Amino acid sequence: MLYALYNKRNEKVLTITSFSETNALSIFERPNFYGIFFFTNADGVLVMDEQQIKIEKHNILFYYPYQKVMIKGRFNGTFIQFHPDFFCIDIHARDIGCQGVLFNNFFNDFLLRCSKNEFEELLSFKELMKCELLKKEVGQMDMVSSQLKIFLIHAVRIKKRNKAQELTSKDNLHHQIEKLIQDNFVIEASPEFYYKQLDVSATTFNRLCKKYFQNNFVTILHLKKIALAKNKLFLTNTPIKEIAFQIGFNDPLYFSRIFKKYCEVSPKEFRKQLKTNRLI
């Protein structure tokens, strides 16, 4: 069953539906939305932004518009999708802290792995939203938006608790590389800067990036910059050429090629799709 929220123009801005291996691909016919996958059961592999990771039951995936996703194996669960005009992660990022934690986490850490109790706690917010969508009462948009925001805050708290526990098991170099890239990806594009900061060779640095993040340094750098570009394309009217310079690309045409490589649409088309279209 499909549960949907409509705006005043009778356009779908949020939907809740079930998914399985038989219908997962159809979800991405129009990927101009945020998405949240609750894997009630899963035994398979998820490929996202060229990283591959095993999915299991009680995992939750957070999807940002125009990310490349492929799911293989056996799985089922619930899928929430919502358009940025209804609830924009980038606008609420400061309040919620979910950007780079739940969404757009490019350090081989994009799944939220929950205990059974944590999963059921987070899934309860989906049930609250479903109940609200069955009503036709005043303030419905605000109510669903509030429930979604509270859900995301709880998810961030769980992710950060898990992260703190994981840091004790990560070797120090892993953490150093992640933090160094996070702090400098806009202004420093040269691998030399990073491996000199870490006092390792270029070969060792590249090997460690592949080991820890399943991607080479250049790919990680590009993914981080593209995520920042998406934010600026949607939230501002800044010319695309200027956005390219702001995120560290000296050549706007090269920026457009890289953007299309990872998103399969141009920066111009991305901006158009997020600002003018709704969910199917």
Coordinates of C-alpha atoms in Angstrom, one line a residue:
M1 CA 0.0 0.0 0.0
L2 CA 1.2 3.5 -0.8
Y3 CA 0.8 6.3 1.7
A4 CA 1.3 9.8 0.3
L5 CA 1.3 13.4 1.3
Y6 CA 0.2 16.0 -1.2
N7 CA 0.9 19.7 -1.4
K8 CA -1.6 22.4 -2.3
R9 CA -1.1 21.7 -6.0
N10 CA -2.0 18.0 -5.4
E11 CA 1.6 16.9 -6.1
K12 CA 3.1 14.1 -4.0
V13 CA 5.9 15.4 -1.8
L14 CA 6.3 12.4 0.5
T15 CA 5.4 8.7 0.1
I16 CA 5.8 5.6 2.3
T17 CA 5.7 2.2 0.6
S18 CA 7.1 -1.3 1.0
F19 CA 10.0 -2.5 -1.1
S20 CA 11.7 -5.8 -2.0
E21 CA 14.1 -7.2 -4.5
T22 CA 11.3 -7.2 -7.1
N23 CA 10.5 -3.5 -7.0
A24 CA 13.6 -1.8 -5.7
L25 CA 14.9 -0.6 -9.1
S26 CA 11.6 1.1 -10.0
I27 CA 12.0 3.4 -7.0
F28 CA 14.8 5.2 -8.8
E29 CA 12.9 6.1 -11.9
R30 CA 12.8 9.7 -10.7
P31 CA 15.7 10.2 -8.2
N32 CA 15.0 13.8 -7.4
F33 CA 14.2 13.0 -3.7
Y34 CA 15.7 12.0 -0.4
G35 CA 15.1 8.4 0.5
I36 CA 15.2 6.3 3.6
F37 CA 15.3 2.5 3.3
F38 CA 14.4 0.4 6.4
F39 CA 15.7 -3.1 5.8
T40 CA 13.4 -5.3 7.9
N41 CA 15.2 -8.4 6.4
A42 CA 18.2 -8.4 4.2
D43 CA 21.0 -10.7 3.0
G44 CA 22.8 -9.0 0.1
V45 CA 25.1 -6.3 -1.1
L46 CA 24.6 -2.6 -1.5
V47 CA 26.7 -0.6 -4.0
M48 CA 26.6 3.1 -3.5
D49 CA 28.9 5.7 -5.0
E50 CA 31.3 2.9 -6.1
Q51 CA 31.5 1.5 -2.5
Q52 CA 30.2 -2.0 -1.8
I53 CA 29.0 -3.0 1.6
K54 CA 27.0 -6.0 3.0
I55 CA 23.4 -5.3 4.1
E56 CA 21.7 -7.1 6.9
K57 CA 18.4 -6.9 8.7
H58 CA 17.9 -3.8 10.9
N59 CA 20.1 -1.7 8.6
I60 CA 18.9 1.8 7.4
L61 CA 20.1 3.5 4.3
F62 CA 19.8 7.3 3.7
Y63 CA 19.7 8.3 0.1
Y64 CA 20.6 11.8 -1.2
P65 CA 19.2 13.0 -4.6
Y66 CA 21.1 11.6 -7.6
Q67 CA 23.3 9.2 -5.8
K68 CA 24.1 5.9 -7.6
V69 CA 22.6 3.0 -5.8
M70 CA 22.3 -0.7 -6.6
I71 CA 21.0 -3.4 -4.2
K72 CA 21.7 -7.1 -4.8
G73 CA 20.4 -10.1 -2.9
R74 CA 17.3 -10.8 -0.9
F75 CA 15.7 -8.0 1.1
N76 CA 12.4 -6.3 2.0
G77 CA 11.4 -3.4 4.1
T78 CA 9.9 0.0 4.0
F79 CA 10.9 3.0 1.9
I80 CA 10.2 6.7 2.7
Q81 CA 10.9 9.3 0.0
F82 CA 10.4 13.0 0.2
H83 CA 11.0 16.0 -2.1
P84 CA 13.5 18.7 -0.9
D85 CA 10.7 21.3 -1.3
F86 CA 8.8 19.5 1.5
F87 CA 11.8 18.9 3.8
C88 CA 15.3 19.9 2.8
I89 CA 18.1 18.1 4.6
D90 CA 20.5 20.9 3.7
I91 CA 18.4 23.6 5.3
H92 CA 17.9 21.5 8.5
A93 CA 21.5 20.2 8.5
R94 CA 22.6 22.6 11.3
D95 CA 19.7 21.7 13.6
I96 CA 19.8 18.0 13.0
G97 CA 23.5 17.3 12.1
C98 CA 22.7 14.6 9.6
Q99 CA 24.7 15.9 6.6
G100 CA 27.8 13.8 6.3
V101 CA 26.6 11.5 9.1
L102 CA 23.4 9.9 7.7
F103 CA 23.4 11.5 4.2
N104 CA 26.5 11.8 2.0
N105 CA 28.8 9.8 4.2
F106 CA 31.6 8.8 1.8
F107 CA 33.9 7.1 4.3
N108 CA 32.5 3.6 3.8
D109 CA 30.0 4.3 6.6
F110 CA 26.7 5.1 4.9
L111 CA 24.6 2.5 6.5
L112 CA 23.0 2.9 10.0
R113 CA 23.4 -0.5 11.6
C114 CA 20.9 -0.8 14.4
S115 CA 20.2 -3.2 17.2
K116 CA 16.7 -4.7 17.1
N117 CA 15.5 -2.3 19.7
E118 CA 17.0 0.7 17.9
F119 CA 15.5 -0.3 14.6
E120 CA 12.0 -0.7 16.1
E121 CA 12.3 2.6 17.8
L122 CA 13.2 4.4 14.5
L123 CA 10.5 2.4 12.7
S124 CA 7.9 3.6 15.1
F125 CA 8.3 7.1 13.6
K126 CA 7.4 5.7 10.2
E127 CA 4.2 4.3 11.8
L128 CA 3.3 7.7 13.2
M129 CA 3.8 9.3 9.8
K130 CA 1.6 6.6 8.2
C131 CA -1.2 7.3 10.7
E132 CA -1.0 11.0 10.0
L133 CA -1.2 10.4 6.3
L134 CA -4.5 8.7 6.7
K135 CA -6.0 11.8 8.2
K136 CA -7.1 14.9 6.4
E137 CA -6.8 17.4 9.2
V138 CA -5.4 20.9 9.6
G139 CA -1.6 21.1 10.0
Q140 CA -0.9 17.7 8.3
M141 CA 2.2 19.0 6.4
D142 CA 3.7 20.5 9.6
M143 CA 2.9 17.3 11.6
V144 CA 4.6 15.0 9.2
S145 CA 7.5 17.3 8.8
S146 CA 8.0 17.4 12.6
Q147 CA 7.8 13.7 12.9
L148 CA 10.4 13.3 10.1
K149 CA 12.7 15.8 11.8
I150 CA 12.4 14.0 15.2
F151 CA 13.1 10.7 13.5
L152 CA 16.3 12.1 11.9
I153 CA 17.5 13.5 15.2
H154 CA 17.1 10.1 16.9
A155 CA 18.9 8.4 13.9
V156 CA 21.8 10.8 14.2
R157 CA 22.1 10.1 18.0
I158 CA 22.3 6.4 17.3
K159 CA 24.8 6.8 14.5
K160 CA 27.0 9.0 16.7
R161 CA 26.9 6.6 19.6
N162 CA 27.9 3.8 17.2
K163 CA 30.6 6.0 15.7
A164 CA 32.1 6.6 19.2
Q165 CA 32.3 2.9 19.8
E166 CA 33.8 2.2 16.3
L167 CA 36.5 4.8 16.9
T168 CA 38.0 2.7 19.7
S169 CA 38.4 -0.2 17.1
K170 CA 39.7 2.0 14.3
D171 CA 43.4 2.3 14.0
N172 CA 44.6 5.9 14.5
L173 CA 45.7 6.3 10.8
H174 CA 42.2 5.5 9.6
H175 CA 40.8 8.2 11.7
Q176 CA 43.5 10.7 10.8
I177 CA 42.9 10.3 7.0
E178 CA 39.2 10.6 7.4
K179 CA 39.5 13.8 9.4
L180 CA 42.2 15.3 7.2
I181 CA 40.0 14.9 4.1
Q182 CA 36.9 16.1 5.9
D183 CA 38.7 19.3 7.0
N184 CA 40.6 20.1 3.8
F185 CA 38.7 18.7 0.7
V186 CA 37.6 22.1 -0.6
I187 CA 41.0 23.8 -0.5
E188 CA 43.4 21.0 -1.0
A189 CA 43.1 18.8 -4.0
S190 CA 46.7 17.5 -4.2
P191 CA 47.3 14.0 -2.8
E192 CA 50.8 15.3 -1.9
F193 CA 49.3 17.6 0.8
Y194 CA 47.6 14.6 2.5
Y195 CA 50.3 12.0 2.4
K196 CA 52.9 14.6 3.6
Q197 CA 50.6 15.6 6.5
L198 CA 50.4 11.9 7.4
D199 CA 54.1 11.3 6.9
V200 CA 53.5 8.3 4.5
S201 CA 54.4 7.7 0.9
A202 CA 52.1 8.3 -2.0
T203 CA 51.8 4.6 -2.6
T204 CA 50.9 3.9 1.0
F205 CA 48.4 6.7 1.1
N206 CA 46.5 5.4 -2.0
R207 CA 46.6 1.9 -0.6
L208 CA 45.1 3.1 2.7
C209 CA 42.3 5.0 1.0
K210 CA 41.3 1.9 -0.9
K211 CA 41.6 -0.2 2.3
Y212 CA 39.6 2.0 4.5
F213 CA 37.1 3.6 2.1
Q214 CA 37.0 1.3 -1.0
N215 CA 37.8 4.3 -3.2
N216 CA 40.9 6.0 -4.2
F217 CA 41.6 9.5 -2.9
V218 CA 40.5 11.3 -6.1
T219 CA 37.1 9.6 -6.0
I220 CA 36.5 10.5 -2.3
L221 CA 37.5 14.1 -3.0
H222 CA 35.2 14.3 -6.0
L223 CA 32.3 12.8 -4.1
K224 CA 32.8 15.3 -1.2
K225 CA 32.9 18.2 -3.6
I226 CA 29.8 17.0 -5.6
A227 CA 27.8 16.8 -2.3
L228 CA 28.7 20.4 -1.5
A229 CA 27.8 21.4 -5.0
K230 CA 24.4 19.8 -4.8
N231 CA 23.7 21.8 -1.6
K232 CA 24.6 25.1 -3.3
L233 CA 22.7 24.2 -6.5
F234 CA 19.5 23.7 -4.6
L235 CA 19.7 26.3 -1.9
T236 CA 21.2 29.2 -3.9
N237 CA 20.9 30.9 -7.3
T238 CA 24.7 31.2 -7.5
P239 CA 25.8 30.7 -11.1
I240 CA 27.2 27.2 -11.8
K241 CA 30.5 28.6 -12.9
E242 CA 30.9 30.4 -9.5
I243 CA 29.9 27.2 -7.6
A244 CA 32.7 25.4 -9.4
F245 CA 35.2 27.9 -8.1
Q246 CA 33.8 27.9 -4.6
I247 CA 34.2 24.1 -4.2
G248 CA 37.7 24.0 -5.6
F249 CA 37.4 23.4 -9.4
N250 CA 39.4 25.8 -11.5
D251 CA 37.7 24.7 -14.7
P252 CA 33.9 25.0 -14.7
L253 CA 33.6 22.6 -17.7
Y254 CA 35.7 20.0 -15.9
F255 CA 33.4 20.4 -12.9
S256 CA 30.3 19.8 -15.1
R257 CA 31.9 16.6 -16.5
I258 CA 32.7 15.3 -13.0
F259 CA 29.2 16.2 -11.7
K260 CA 27.6 14.3 -14.6
K261 CA 29.9 11.3 -14.1
Y262 CA 28.7 10.8 -10.6
C263 CA 25.1 12.0 -10.9
E264 CA 24.2 11.2 -14.5
V265 CA 22.7 14.6 -14.9
S266 CA 24.4 18.0 -15.5
P267 CA 24.5 20.6 -12.7
K268 CA 21.9 22.7 -14.6
E269 CA 19.5 19.7 -14.9
F270 CA 20.1 18.8 -11.2
R271 CA 19.1 22.3 -10.1
K272 CA 16.0 22.2 -12.4
Q273 CA 14.8 18.7 -11.2
L274 CA 15.1 19.6 -7.5
K275 CA 13.5 23.0 -7.9
T276 CA 10.6 22.2 -10.2
N277 CA 9.6 18.5 -10.0
R278 CA 7.8 16.4 -7.4
L279 CA 7.6 12.7 -6.6
I280 CA 6.0 10.5 -9.2

